[in-house]
Amino acid sequence: MSDSMVTHSPSTGRRPRALSPLREHLRDTFWFAPAAAMVGVFVVWAVASEIDTRIVEALQDQHEYDTVEELLKFAADAKTVVTTVSSAMMTFIGVVFSISLVAVQMASGQFSPRVVRIFVRSRITKATFAVFLATFLLTLLVLTSYDSDPDPRLVSSVPIVQSLVTLVMVGLSLLLFVMYVNTTLRLMRISQVIDRIVGEAFRVTALIPVGAPADGAALGPETAWIAHDGRAGVLRDVNIARLVRVARQHDVVLRLIPRTGDFVVPGTPVLAVHGGQAPPRRALRYTLSVGVERTFHQDLAFGLRQLSDIALRALSSAINDPTTAVQALDRIVQFLAALARRPLDPSLHRDRRGTVRLVQPVPGWTELVDLGFTEIRGYAVGHPQVTRRLLAGLDDLALLAPEERRGPLLRHRALLAQAVERGVPQASDRAFALRPDRQGIG
């Protein structure tokens, strides 16, 4: 997903699929892919075992006992390979798991604890674990298929197809291991992590519907509100399709009060009802997802939050890496530039007839600019590389943004200049730190 798609091709009233929240939640889990792979390999083994039994029965019916005996010899040789793979696969899994733990620990300590979710959501990591566990399970199942009777007239099954499937799984495991190591090494580089974050942020932005601003009069009077009655936590996402359906069935408009990413506690209002009575609680079950941490799904500001965290960690005295802060600022400017002329009004979700049924708030331009620059600006003094890049970014955004959106950018520029004037004693150093430069220093 690129920033040009966000700038030039915004979604207009896109209605997400009903399983969208479920799909996102499954991507945040680590158990689903291995569990599905093991169920799938069990089905494959059952089919392969049946094929082996049918082959042996056909050969016995045709009195091809010499052929059955040859198959028994091949299976005996394959059994050695299958046994070796079975014993080595768990060691292989331990190596992969150790690599993952090291990568996650480094990312959490050097970048931000929020970027750990990138490793958890990594498709190649899940695929590698899934295939490794499936291969291990398959080897155990194949070993149980070996018949102890060596007589070709009495043997019931010879695991030929099963052994071939095992070899295919071993080859796939080796290929995925190479891909996994390559991907993990790339994710340990800060530039790759930042690129992943920005890509996710643009993907979320492109899915946010763009339409006319919500008119309070058009929504009708606020007739009721619905309080949160679940556990306290972060509002991860809402099931838009279900909320639209409930609002249509009760002929009302629902307005989400907290933004995605807000922390909600039991009893706080989460939905305002316009134009009618509040839908029953039963109809609203599983429409709001509350968890312990934020996710990208429907959260426009989460990408900026992570980029800001990376820059702040880089500017801390423990890390002291202003170049990384400049890299984060590059992407903050890129993201805000893509939104500079994009409407940031509340998202309007409509039913099939085009009637607005759900209003979902999104962060405004001022809030996004403050999120991207306020904390970094506070720690940038003393790092001329960062102040120069920050000034260049603010100037570029001021050129791109329409007149009504330049106020927050000019405010941050003035505050940064004041902070440098107070914090840098030498006039020549102040002049150097306040000279805009897109590379910082170079």
PDB file of C-alpha atoms in Angstrom, residues 163-370:
ATOM      1  CA  SER A 163       6.697 -41.365   2.918  1.00  0.00           C
ATOM      2  CA  LEU A 164       6.699 -39.279  -0.268  1.00  0.00           C
ATOM      3  CA  VAL A 165       4.426 -36.697   1.385  1.00  0.00           C
ATOM      4  CA  THR A 166       6.819 -36.609   4.349  1.00  0.00           C
ATOM      5  CA  LEU A 167       9.771 -35.920   2.042  1.00  0.00           C
ATOM      6  CA  VAL A 168       7.812 -33.113   0.396  1.00  0.00           C
ATOM      7  CA  MET A 169       7.068 -31.607   3.813  1.00  0.00           C
ATOM      8  CA  VAL A 170      10.742 -31.841   4.757  1.00  0.00           C
ATOM      9  CA  GLY A 171      11.708 -29.979   1.588  1.00  0.00           C
ATOM     10  CA  LEU A 172       9.073 -27.339   2.301  1.00  0.00           C
ATOM     11  CA  SER A 173      10.374 -27.000   5.864  1.00  0.00           C
ATOM     12  CA  LEU A 174      13.921 -26.370   4.636  1.00  0.00           C
ATOM     13  CA  LEU A 175      12.697 -23.758   2.151  1.00  0.00           C
ATOM     14  CA  LEU A 176      10.625 -21.965   4.783  1.00  0.00           C
ATOM     15  CA  PHE A 177      13.525 -22.035   7.229  1.00  0.00           C
ATOM     16  CA  VAL A 178      15.731 -20.162   4.755  1.00  0.00           C
ATOM     17  CA  MET A 179      12.946 -17.654   4.077  1.00  0.00           C
ATOM     18  CA  TYR A 180      12.294 -17.288   7.799  1.00  0.00           C
ATOM     19  CA  VAL A 181      15.917 -16.503   8.638  1.00  0.00           C
ATOM     20  CA  ASN A 182      16.068 -13.971   5.796  1.00  0.00           C
ATOM     21  CA  THR A 183      12.852 -12.269   6.920  1.00  0.00           C
ATOM     22  CA  THR A 184      13.881 -12.201  10.574  1.00  0.00           C
ATOM     23  CA  LEU A 185      17.259 -10.666   9.781  1.00  0.00           C
ATOM     24  CA  ARG A 186      15.505  -8.006   7.703  1.00  0.00           C
ATOM     25  CA  LEU A 187      13.077  -7.215  10.522  1.00  0.00           C
ATOM     26  CA  MET A 188      15.987  -6.671  12.891  1.00  0.00           C
ATOM     27  CA  ARG A 189      16.944  -3.647  10.782  1.00  0.00           C
ATOM     28  CA  ILE A 190      15.195  -0.475  11.869  1.00  0.00           C
ATOM     29  CA  SER A 191      14.575   0.686   8.296  1.00  0.00           C
ATOM     30  CA  GLN A 192      12.584  -2.482   7.564  1.00  0.00           C
ATOM     31  CA  VAL A 193      10.584  -2.156  10.790  1.00  0.00           C
ATOM     32  CA  ILE A 194       9.712   1.460  10.012  1.00  0.00           C
ATOM     33  CA  ASP A 195       8.730   0.498   6.469  1.00  0.00           C
ATOM     34  CA  ARG A 196       6.372  -2.194   7.812  1.00  0.00           C
ATOM     35  CA  ILE A 197       4.765   0.292  10.194  1.00  0.00           C
ATOM     36  CA  VAL A 198       4.186   2.868   7.471  1.00  0.00           C
ATOM     37  CA  GLY A 199       2.813   0.241   5.118  1.00  0.00           C
ATOM     38  CA  GLU A 200       0.266  -0.838   7.721  1.00  0.00           C
ATOM     39  CA  ALA A 201      -0.641   2.794   8.434  1.00  0.00           C
ATOM     40  CA  PHE A 202      -1.322   3.498   4.750  1.00  0.00           C
ATOM     41  CA  ARG A 203      -3.370   0.314   4.480  1.00  0.00           C
ATOM     42  CA  VAL A 204      -5.605   1.453   7.337  1.00  0.00           C
ATOM     43  CA  THR A 205      -5.918   4.940   5.869  1.00  0.00           C
ATOM     44  CA  ALA A 206      -6.999   3.609   2.481  1.00  0.00           C
ATOM     45  CA  LEU A 207      -9.813   1.612   4.099  1.00  0.00           C
ATOM     46  CA  ILE A 208     -11.332   4.572   5.935  1.00  0.00           C
ATOM     47  CA  PRO A 209     -14.408   5.815   4.056  1.00  0.00           C
ATOM     48  CA  VAL A 210     -14.287   9.387   2.811  1.00  0.00           C
ATOM     49  CA  GLY A 211     -17.491  11.311   2.365  1.00  0.00           C
ATOM     50  CA  ALA A 212     -19.307  14.456   3.321  1.00  0.00           C
ATOM     51  CA  PRO A 213     -18.917  15.614   6.947  1.00  0.00           C
ATOM     52  CA  ALA A 214     -21.492  14.318   9.379  1.00  0.00           C
ATOM     53  CA  ASP A 215     -24.268  16.825   9.962  1.00  0.00           C
ATOM     54  CA  GLY A 216     -25.655  16.694  13.466  1.00  0.00           C
ATOM     55  CA  ALA A 217     -29.079  17.786  12.270  1.00  0.00           C
ATOM     56  CA  ALA A 218     -29.110  15.086   9.592  1.00  0.00           C
ATOM     57  CA  LEU A 219     -28.325  12.443  12.194  1.00  0.00           C
ATOM     58  CA  GLY A 220     -31.353  13.427  14.205  1.00  0.00           C
ATOM     59  CA  PRO A 221     -31.529  14.195  17.913  1.00  0.00           C
ATOM     60  CA  GLU A 222     -29.518  12.119  20.337  1.00  0.00           C
ATOM     61  CA  THR A 223     -32.130   9.971  22.012  1.00  0.00           C
ATOM     62  CA  ALA A 224     -30.029   7.573  24.100  1.00  0.00           C
ATOM     63  CA  TRP A 225     -26.548   6.342  24.728  1.00  0.00           C
ATOM     64  CA  ILE A 226     -25.151   2.894  25.436  1.00  0.00           C
ATOM     65  CA  ALA A 227     -22.548   2.273  28.125  1.00  0.00           C
ATOM     66  CA  HIS A 228     -19.694  -0.176  27.949  1.00  0.00           C
ATOM     67  CA  ASP A 229     -20.471  -3.195  30.107  1.00  0.00           C
ATOM     68  CA  GLY A 230     -17.459  -5.387  29.369  1.00  0.00           C
ATOM     69  CA  ARG A 231     -13.968  -5.443  30.751  1.00  0.00           C
ATOM     70  CA  ALA A 232     -11.753  -2.368  30.818  1.00  0.00           C
ATOM     71  CA  GLY A 233      -9.225  -2.095  28.042  1.00  0.00           C
ATOM     72  CA  VAL A 234      -8.261  -0.540  24.730  1.00  0.00           C
ATOM     73  CA  LEU A 235     -10.928  -0.308  22.053  1.00  0.00           C
ATOM     74  CA  ARG A 236      -9.246  -2.415  19.358  1.00  0.00           C
ATOM     75  CA  ASP A 237     -11.915  -2.243  16.665  1.00  0.00           C
ATOM     76  CA  VAL A 238     -15.637  -2.419  16.036  1.00  0.00           C
ATOM     77  CA  ASN A 239     -17.635  -4.790  13.873  1.00  0.00           C
ATOM     78  CA  ILE A 240     -18.855  -2.214  11.383  1.00  0.00           C
ATOM     79  CA  ALA A 241     -21.022  -4.577   9.347  1.00  0.00           C
ATOM     80  CA  ARG A 242     -22.892  -5.809  12.421  1.00  0.00           C
ATOM     81  CA  LEU A 243     -23.415  -2.306  13.841  1.00  0.00           C
ATOM     82  CA  VAL A 244     -24.767  -1.092  10.488  1.00  0.00           C
ATOM     83  CA  ARG A 245     -27.130  -4.064  10.350  1.00  0.00           C
ATOM     84  CA  VAL A 246     -28.391  -3.478  13.901  1.00  0.00           C
ATOM     85  CA  ALA A 247     -28.905   0.235  13.246  1.00  0.00           C
ATOM     86  CA  ARG A 248     -30.825  -0.508  10.050  1.00  0.00           C
ATOM     87  CA  GLN A 249     -33.062  -3.071  11.780  1.00  0.00           C
ATOM     88  CA  HIS A 250     -33.974  -0.542  14.488  1.00  0.00           C
ATOM     89  CA  ASP A 251     -34.066   2.451  12.121  1.00  0.00           C
ATOM     90  CA  VAL A 252     -31.547   4.523  14.073  1.00  0.00           C
ATOM     91  CA  VAL A 253     -28.103   6.012  13.592  1.00  0.00           C
ATOM     92  CA  LEU A 254     -25.329   4.878  15.922  1.00  0.00           C
ATOM     93  CA  ARG A 255     -22.422   7.185  16.680  1.00  0.00           C
ATOM     94  CA  LEU A 256     -19.284   5.719  18.210  1.00  0.00           C
ATOM     95  CA  ILE A 257     -18.127   7.997  21.030  1.00  0.00           C
ATOM     96  CA  PRO A 258     -14.554   6.809  21.773  1.00  0.00           C
ATOM     97  CA  ARG A 259     -12.022   6.557  18.981  1.00  0.00           C
ATOM     98  CA  THR A 260     -10.336   3.296  18.138  1.00  0.00           C
ATOM     99  CA  GLY A 261      -7.335   3.089  20.448  1.00  0.00           C
ATOM    100  CA  ASP A 262      -9.030   4.840  23.400  1.00  0.00           C
ATOM    101  CA  PHE A 263      -9.044   3.155  26.792  1.00  0.00           C
ATOM    102  CA  VAL A 264     -12.598   2.426  27.955  1.00  0.00           C
ATOM    103  CA  VAL A 265     -13.829   1.344  31.373  1.00  0.00           C
ATOM    104  CA  PRO A 266     -17.176  -0.203  32.338  1.00  0.00           C
ATOM    105  CA  GLY A 267     -19.966   2.371  32.526  1.00  0.00           C
ATOM    106  CA  THR A 268     -18.500   4.886  30.096  1.00  0.00           C
ATOM    107  CA  PRO A 269     -20.668   5.771  27.068  1.00  0.00           C
ATOM    108  CA  VAL A 270     -19.469   4.074  23.895  1.00  0.00           C
ATOM    109  CA  LEU A 271     -22.406   4.511  21.513  1.00  0.00           C
ATOM    110  CA  ALA A 272     -24.800   7.413  21.057  1.00  0.00           C
ATOM    111  CA  VAL A 273     -28.198   6.644  19.506  1.00  0.00           C
ATOM    112  CA  HIS A 274     -29.829   9.144  17.152  1.00  0.00           C
ATOM    113  CA  GLY A 275     -33.415   9.037  15.927  1.00  0.00           C
ATOM    114  CA  GLY A 276     -34.953   6.293  18.020  1.00  0.00           C
ATOM    115  CA  GLN A 277     -34.708   3.910  20.914  1.00  0.00           C
ATOM    116  CA  ALA A 278     -31.470   2.152  21.780  1.00  0.00           C
ATOM    117  CA  PRO A 279     -31.116  -1.378  20.354  1.00  0.00           C
ATOM    118  CA  PRO A 280     -31.195  -4.160  22.960  1.00  0.00           C
ATOM    119  CA  ARG A 281     -27.950  -5.272  24.521  1.00  0.00           C
ATOM    120  CA  ARG A 282     -28.297  -8.706  22.992  1.00  0.00           C
ATOM    121  CA  ALA A 283     -28.161  -7.272  19.475  1.00  0.00           C
ATOM    122  CA  LEU A 284     -24.955  -5.369  20.250  1.00  0.00           C
ATOM    123  CA  ARG A 285     -22.970  -8.327  21.575  1.00  0.00           C
ATOM    124  CA  TYR A 286     -19.549  -8.796  19.994  1.00  0.00           C
ATOM    125  CA  THR A 287     -19.744  -5.481  18.151  1.00  0.00           C
ATOM    126  CA  LEU A 288     -16.948  -3.808  20.130  1.00  0.00           C
ATOM    127  CA  SER A 289     -13.616  -5.529  20.693  1.00  0.00           C
ATOM    128  CA  VAL A 290     -11.669  -4.487  23.797  1.00  0.00           C
ATOM    129  CA  GLY A 291      -8.180  -5.818  24.474  1.00  0.00           C
ATOM    130  CA  VAL A 292      -4.960  -5.092  26.302  1.00  0.00           C
ATOM    131  CA  GLU A 293      -3.181  -3.279  23.446  1.00  0.00           C
ATOM    132  CA  ARG A 294      -3.879  -1.263  20.330  1.00  0.00           C
ATOM    133  CA  THR A 295      -3.903  -2.738  16.840  1.00  0.00           C
ATOM    134  CA  PHE A 296      -3.660  -1.204  13.388  1.00  0.00           C
ATOM    135  CA  HIS A 297      -7.112  -2.378  12.386  1.00  0.00           C
ATOM    136  CA  GLN A 298      -9.273   0.810  12.150  1.00  0.00           C
ATOM    137  CA  ASP A 299      -6.710   2.795  14.210  1.00  0.00           C
ATOM    138  CA  LEU A 300      -5.463   5.666  12.043  1.00  0.00           C
ATOM    139  CA  ALA A 301      -3.119   7.122  14.672  1.00  0.00           C
ATOM    140  CA  PHE A 302      -1.382   3.917  15.761  1.00  0.00           C
ATOM    141  CA  GLY A 303       1.265   4.126  13.043  1.00  0.00           C
ATOM    142  CA  LEU A 304       2.270   7.618  14.139  1.00  0.00           C
ATOM    143  CA  ARG A 305       2.327   6.435  17.742  1.00  0.00           C
ATOM    144  CA  GLN A 306       4.840   3.718  16.901  1.00  0.00           C
ATOM    145  CA  LEU A 307       7.004   5.978  14.759  1.00  0.00           C
ATOM    146  CA  SER A 308       7.064   8.583  17.506  1.00  0.00           C
ATOM    147  CA  ASP A 309       7.997   5.915  20.069  1.00  0.00           C
ATOM    148  CA  ILE A 310      10.900   4.735  17.900  1.00  0.00           C
ATOM    149  CA  ALA A 311      12.189   8.296  17.547  1.00  0.00           C
ATOM    150  CA  LEU A 312      11.863   8.945  21.288  1.00  0.00           C
ATOM    151  CA  ARG A 313      13.684   5.709  22.137  1.00  0.00           C
ATOM    152  CA  ALA A 314      16.453   6.662  19.697  1.00  0.00           C
ATOM    153  CA  LEU A 315      16.838  10.108  21.310  1.00  0.00           C
ATOM    154  CA  SER A 316      17.060   8.715  24.840  1.00  0.00           C
ATOM    155  CA  SER A 317      20.398   8.861  26.618  1.00  0.00           C
ATOM    156  CA  ALA A 318      20.528   5.062  26.727  1.00  0.00           C
ATOM    157  CA  ILE A 319      20.329   4.675  22.930  1.00  0.00           C
ATOM    158  CA  ASN A 320      21.532   8.101  21.656  1.00  0.00           C
ATOM    159  CA  ASP A 321      20.906   7.351  17.986  1.00  0.00           C
ATOM    160  CA  PRO A 322      19.651  10.535  16.285  1.00  0.00           C
ATOM    161  CA  THR A 323      19.971   8.973  12.819  1.00  0.00           C
ATOM    162  CA  THR A 324      17.220   6.519  13.694  1.00  0.00           C
ATOM    163  CA  ALA A 325      15.093   9.424  14.897  1.00  0.00           C
ATOM    164  CA  VAL A 326      15.624  11.106  11.515  1.00  0.00           C
ATOM    165  CA  GLN A 327      14.516   7.910   9.756  1.00  0.00           C
ATOM    166  CA  ALA A 328      11.342   7.895  11.837  1.00  0.00           C
ATOM    167  CA  LEU A 329      10.765  11.576  11.054  1.00  0.00           C
ATOM    168  CA  ASP A 330      11.121  10.838   7.337  1.00  0.00           C
ATOM    169  CA  ARG A 331       8.173   8.451   7.532  1.00  0.00           C
ATOM    170  CA  ILE A 332       6.127  10.706   9.822  1.00  0.00           C
ATOM    171  CA  VAL A 333       6.426  13.453   7.223  1.00  0.00           C
ATOM    172  CA  GLN A 334       5.561  10.968   4.463  1.00  0.00           C
ATOM    173  CA  PHE A 335       2.420   9.828   6.278  1.00  0.00           C
ATOM    174  CA  LEU A 336       1.232  13.347   7.126  1.00  0.00           C
ATOM    175  CA  ALA A 337       1.958  14.518   3.582  1.00  0.00           C
ATOM    176  CA  ALA A 338      -0.373  11.810   2.271  1.00  0.00           C
ATOM    177  CA  LEU A 339      -3.103  13.095   4.610  1.00  0.00           C
ATOM    178  CA  ALA A 340      -2.452  16.823   4.081  1.00  0.00           C
ATOM    179  CA  ARG A 341      -5.332  17.304   1.631  1.00  0.00           C
ATOM    180  CA  ARG A 342      -7.403  14.285   2.579  1.00  0.00           C
ATOM    181  CA  PRO A 343     -10.689  14.864   4.434  1.00  0.00           C
ATOM    182  CA  LEU A 344     -10.428  13.749   8.047  1.00  0.00           C
ATOM    183  CA  ASP A 345     -14.079  13.983   8.995  1.00  0.00           C
ATOM    184  CA  PRO A 346     -15.805  11.169  10.945  1.00  0.00           C
ATOM    185  CA  SER A 347     -16.279   8.030   8.862  1.00  0.00           C
ATOM    186  CA  LEU A 348     -19.837   7.471   7.674  1.00  0.00           C
ATOM    187  CA  HIS A 349     -20.891   3.854   7.172  1.00  0.00           C
ATOM    188  CA  ARG A 350     -24.062   3.285   5.160  1.00  0.00           C
ATOM    189  CA  ASP A 351     -26.457   0.432   4.616  1.00  0.00           C
ATOM    190  CA  ARG A 352     -27.352  -1.005   1.199  1.00  0.00           C
ATOM    191  CA  ARG A 353     -29.809   1.823   0.554  1.00  0.00           C
ATOM    192  CA  GLY A 354     -27.161   4.486   1.151  1.00  0.00           C
ATOM    193  CA  THR A 355     -28.541   5.634   4.516  1.00  0.00           C
ATOM    194  CA  VAL A 356     -25.950   6.568   7.140  1.00  0.00           C
ATOM    195  CA  ARG A 357     -26.173   4.080   9.987  1.00  0.00           C
ATOM    196  CA  LEU A 358     -22.848   4.383  11.815  1.00  0.00           C
ATOM    197  CA  VAL A 359     -20.616   7.387  12.489  1.00  0.00           C
ATOM    198  CA  GLN A 360     -17.076   6.534  13.531  1.00  0.00           C
ATOM    199  CA  PRO A 361     -14.708   9.273  14.780  1.00  0.00           C
ATOM    200  CA  VAL A 362     -11.165   9.583  13.432  1.00  0.00           C
ATOM    201  CA  PRO A 363      -8.298  11.819  14.595  1.00  0.00           C
ATOM    202  CA  GLY A 364      -8.259  15.282  13.089  1.00  0.00           C
ATOM    203  CA  TRP A 365      -5.342  16.974  11.329  1.00  0.00           C
ATOM    204  CA  THR A 366      -4.233  18.919  14.414  1.00  0.00           C
ATOM    205  CA  GLU A 367      -4.266  15.794  16.562  1.00  0.00           C
ATOM    206  CA  LEU A 368      -2.199  13.838  14.046  1.00  0.00           C
ATOM    207  CA  VAL A 369       0.359  16.643  13.701  1.00  0.00           C
ATOM    208  CA  ASP A 370       0.657  16.937  17.486  1.00  0.00           C
TER     209      ASP A 370
END
